[in-house]
């Protein structure tokens, strides 16, 4: 980073520059000492527009502990203007945000907000508007929050050329009406709202590749608030209103409402307001029970209604990063998403976990017992659903990338903004002579400054998150899960044996338990080996299919060994009710069906398909959204039924086995609660 | 060249901050408010004129309390070994963190935890053994994230020298093989600039 003035130069009488501090949108800032030993910050204005100087001179005599004091405006021998101001050591809000990429503790948010509000309120009370609030302008010096660059805002003023120096870092915090040339104090409220959002979530609500894209989002997109607890959501939404008339009118009110909302959430102040969790979403897209999962201390009020993520995405180009996973969907899907969402919310949030588990078990057993699953209606539903799942879902990630094309007007407007308003690349040549300067290299702030805008973490902690484990950790996780699976399998088998009439004899029950374990163990093992690694879904399915072949063969051999098939008195549970789509084929001397029961080949085929049709590793991942998700289990049960329609395999046994494996894996596999997750 | 200039200098790093660098093995810390200021590290703080001494023996640093001191929360009366990360309390109010950032050097860094500073705001005080590392790494004595590579300052006999893979210039000319920075110098490279300013003698501060 090159600076015009070197150490020990004295552009102004009586003041010696010691070092450069940084280069901002307005010019270079230096740390300097007066001859008497007073520390000051010197800001060299690159473009000496009268407009700006008037702004600064208005603020020359403002005295407030939360505003960076301006001492003087001076001119050097080259007739360039310098602002002499209070030197503020300590951290900027920008630095503080970088230390908390997932949101800072609420107490810190309150500290920053209170200080900023006091300073801004003082400013507004004198009829002044800051207009350029951003984290890089806010400092904390010995615990006192100071708002800097007062009176220096160089927004898109009447003379649009001054906006050429606009860096992307500023645009993140710019109110939409600024693009139309309006600067009421609501502009500051909006910027404050954006910073609050950023402090709580670790990211700005409107991100984008270019200044034009971000401006466009300020104008049209709704902020994605689904991560915030409900009371805070209301306040942030009110501070980010597009229409300044409908926005919270002053900063004091914003502070009041924010304080009340924080109290209403009952959250402890030592931790951030949000936890980042996102579901792998292998089912029911648009209805994920997204979750600022609170620790036990939090009430249920701040649990956020599922489906709001879809609402956020409805604006088309909103919330780029968070909405990627579940972009805009067809209207019908979204509507049904709401209904399902509120049902799911009731289920997830309002029922205590033990009740949920007992109800789940009872419902599943009742379903199995009633024989509902084997009815033609259930099978029809399942086929339709499977078809949608396989072919209907794949489109959902596309609309997001095309959103700009989908809104020709909006995108044209964005391009216009790109070209006319924001031109960060453009060199603004200084008008003053440069001769006689120690190092007369006057350049635009380098791009690195623009790029120094916070690097927001767009990846939340989901099974897709890449993590590193040592082999030992992996093996420990796998063995822990597998030992737990042994116990779980016994319980599940007992429940099926006594709860339903599927299993008639103790031998059949033993077989059922053994088969469940034989399937669950390899699935857990490979899942834990894959955990945290990037991997192609299709490839993993193929590997699982291979595992399935082996597991199926083993299950077949076991059944034969227990004299359940291929024996004088074959067990009733293996009686195949339909020949399936595959039918009773015979190839290379291998039969899939013999005497109405599946052969070892039949077993192998059944498990092969069952393993391939589900992304099992998501059910075992330690970053799965909840330890046990009933949806996943039901889906697995249906998959089991589906597979037994393809391969000739007893439907009831097939689907029940699939369900049992899913339950055992989910309950047993090691799981990290969202609030304890880190990579 | 007087020994005093080499002993005590300010390291001004553009866009990063300023450190006071002290090179002796026995350094006095105390109040800056006293009329006859004696301390090598004078703090504007409710301390005695001579509050404690930092003493280096080979690669280890010790705190020799002259008035009430605590290390790691425990009051100490005799010479106490300082470890990387030790928190030092002087009197009731002043808290400092002692760090040895790099395993390659015995040089130590004192950070101000309680906000008590010398008259000029400093980022910290560096107690230089033989070398100082400035660069992008976390374990450099002065961490400059944007720098392309590290710069090493080192003492040889009575001279202060500098070495780096970065092409550095001294007063707009390439840094010569033979040089001595102990009189003060401005060193520049691509994207970086820093200055060594000889410290004044104690009585003149």
PDB file of N, CA, C and O in Angstrom, chain A residues 40 133 180 237 251 274 324 336 394 483 489 510 565 582 608:
ATOM      1  N   UNK A  40      -2.618  13.172  16.743  1.00  0.00           N
ATOM      2  CA  UNK A  40      -3.786  13.499  15.913  1.00  0.00           C
ATOM      3  C   UNK A  40      -3.843  12.542  14.727  1.00  0.00           C
ATOM      4  O   UNK A  40      -2.858  11.880  14.406  1.00  0.00           O
ATOM      5  N   UNK A 133     -22.419   5.573   7.221  1.00  0.00           N
ATOM      6  CA  UNK A 133     -22.122   4.668   8.322  1.00  0.00           C
ATOM      7  C   UNK A 133     -21.699   3.316   7.765  1.00  0.00           C
ATOM      8  O   UNK A 133     -22.335   2.790   6.864  1.00  0.00           O
ATOM      9  N   UNK A 180     -31.787   7.496  -5.133  1.00  0.00           N
ATOM     10  CA  UNK A 180     -32.688   8.492  -5.709  1.00  0.00           C
ATOM     11  C   UNK A 180     -32.395   9.885  -5.169  1.00  0.00           C
ATOM     12  O   UNK A 180     -33.157  10.809  -5.357  1.00  0.00           O
ATOM     13  N   UNK A 237     -36.510  -5.962  10.439  1.00  0.00           N
ATOM     14  CA  UNK A 237     -37.348  -5.727   9.256  1.00  0.00           C
ATOM     15  C   UNK A 237     -37.810  -4.279   9.222  1.00  0.00           C
ATOM     16  O   UNK A 237     -37.801  -3.629   8.172  1.00  0.00           O
ATOM     17  N   UNK A 251     -32.966   6.838  15.381  1.00  0.00           N
ATOM     18  CA  UNK A 251     -32.080   5.825  15.944  1.00  0.00           C
ATOM     19  C   UNK A 251     -32.444   5.484  17.386  1.00  0.00           C
ATOM     20  O   UNK A 251     -32.281   4.340  17.810  1.00  0.00           O
ATOM     21  N   UNK A 274     -27.913 -15.916  16.986  1.00  0.00           N
ATOM     22  CA  UNK A 274     -28.278 -16.981  16.045  1.00  0.00           C
ATOM     23  C   UNK A 274     -27.284 -18.115  16.105  1.00  0.00           C
ATOM     24  O   UNK A 274     -26.125 -17.939  16.450  1.00  0.00           O
ATOM     25  N   UNK A 324     -29.493 -20.226  -1.521  1.00  0.00           N
ATOM     26  CA  UNK A 324     -29.034 -21.060  -2.621  1.00  0.00           C
ATOM     27  C   UNK A 324     -29.617 -22.455  -2.540  1.00  0.00           C
ATOM     28  O   UNK A 324     -30.001 -23.041  -3.534  1.00  0.00           O
ATOM     29  N   UNK A 336     -47.919 -25.218  -0.193  1.00  0.00           N
ATOM     30  CA  UNK A 336     -48.017 -26.406   0.640  1.00  0.00           C
ATOM     31  C   UNK A 336     -46.892 -26.416   1.647  1.00  0.00           C
ATOM     32  O   UNK A 336     -47.020 -26.952   2.727  1.00  0.00           O
ATOM     33  N   UNK A 394     -35.260 -31.826  -9.293  1.00  0.00           N
ATOM     34  CA  UNK A 394     -33.962 -31.440  -9.832  1.00  0.00           C
ATOM     35  C   UNK A 394     -33.951 -30.018 -10.371  1.00  0.00           C
ATOM     36  O   UNK A 394     -32.909 -29.422 -10.525  1.00  0.00           O
ATOM     37  N   UNK A 483     -21.606 -49.577  18.251  1.00  0.00           N
ATOM     38  CA  UNK A 483     -21.974 -50.273  19.493  1.00  0.00           C
ATOM     39  C   UNK A 483     -23.362 -49.849  19.943  1.00  0.00           C
ATOM     40  O   UNK A 483     -24.171 -50.667  20.412  1.00  0.00           O
ATOM     41  N   UNK A 489     -30.845 -51.728  17.883  1.00  0.00           N
ATOM     42  CA  UNK A 489     -31.452 -52.764  17.044  1.00  0.00           C
ATOM     43  C   UNK A 489     -32.281 -53.719  17.900  1.00  0.00           C
ATOM     44  O   UNK A 489     -33.370 -54.149  17.496  1.00  0.00           O
ATOM     45  N   UNK A 510     -35.236 -62.802  15.780  1.00  0.00           N
ATOM     46  CA  UNK A 510     -33.769 -62.811  15.821  1.00  0.00           C
ATOM     47  C   UNK A 510     -33.221 -62.464  14.437  1.00  0.00           C
ATOM     48  O   UNK A 510     -32.311 -61.653  14.268  1.00  0.00           O
ATOM     49  N   UNK A 565     -35.826 -69.719   4.765  1.00  0.00           N
ATOM     50  CA  UNK A 565     -36.122 -69.950   3.345  1.00  0.00           C
ATOM     51  C   UNK A 565     -35.451 -71.245   2.928  1.00  0.00           C
ATOM     52  O   UNK A 565     -34.589 -71.755   3.644  1.00  0.00           O
ATOM     53  N   UNK A 582     -39.588 -56.419 -11.855  1.00  0.00           N
ATOM     54  CA  UNK A 582     -38.548 -57.280 -12.388  1.00  0.00           C
ATOM     55  C   UNK A 582     -39.093 -58.654 -12.753  1.00  0.00           C
ATOM     56  O   UNK A 582     -38.668 -59.277 -13.707  1.00  0.00           O
ATOM     57  N   UNK A 608     -29.254 -53.987  -2.455  1.00  0.00           N
ATOM     58  CA  UNK A 608     -28.482 -53.138  -3.357  1.00  0.00           C
ATOM     59  C   UNK A 608     -29.285 -51.889  -3.705  1.00  0.00           C
ATOM     60  O   UNK A 608     -28.816 -50.759  -3.582  1.00  0.00           O
TER      61      UNK A 608
END
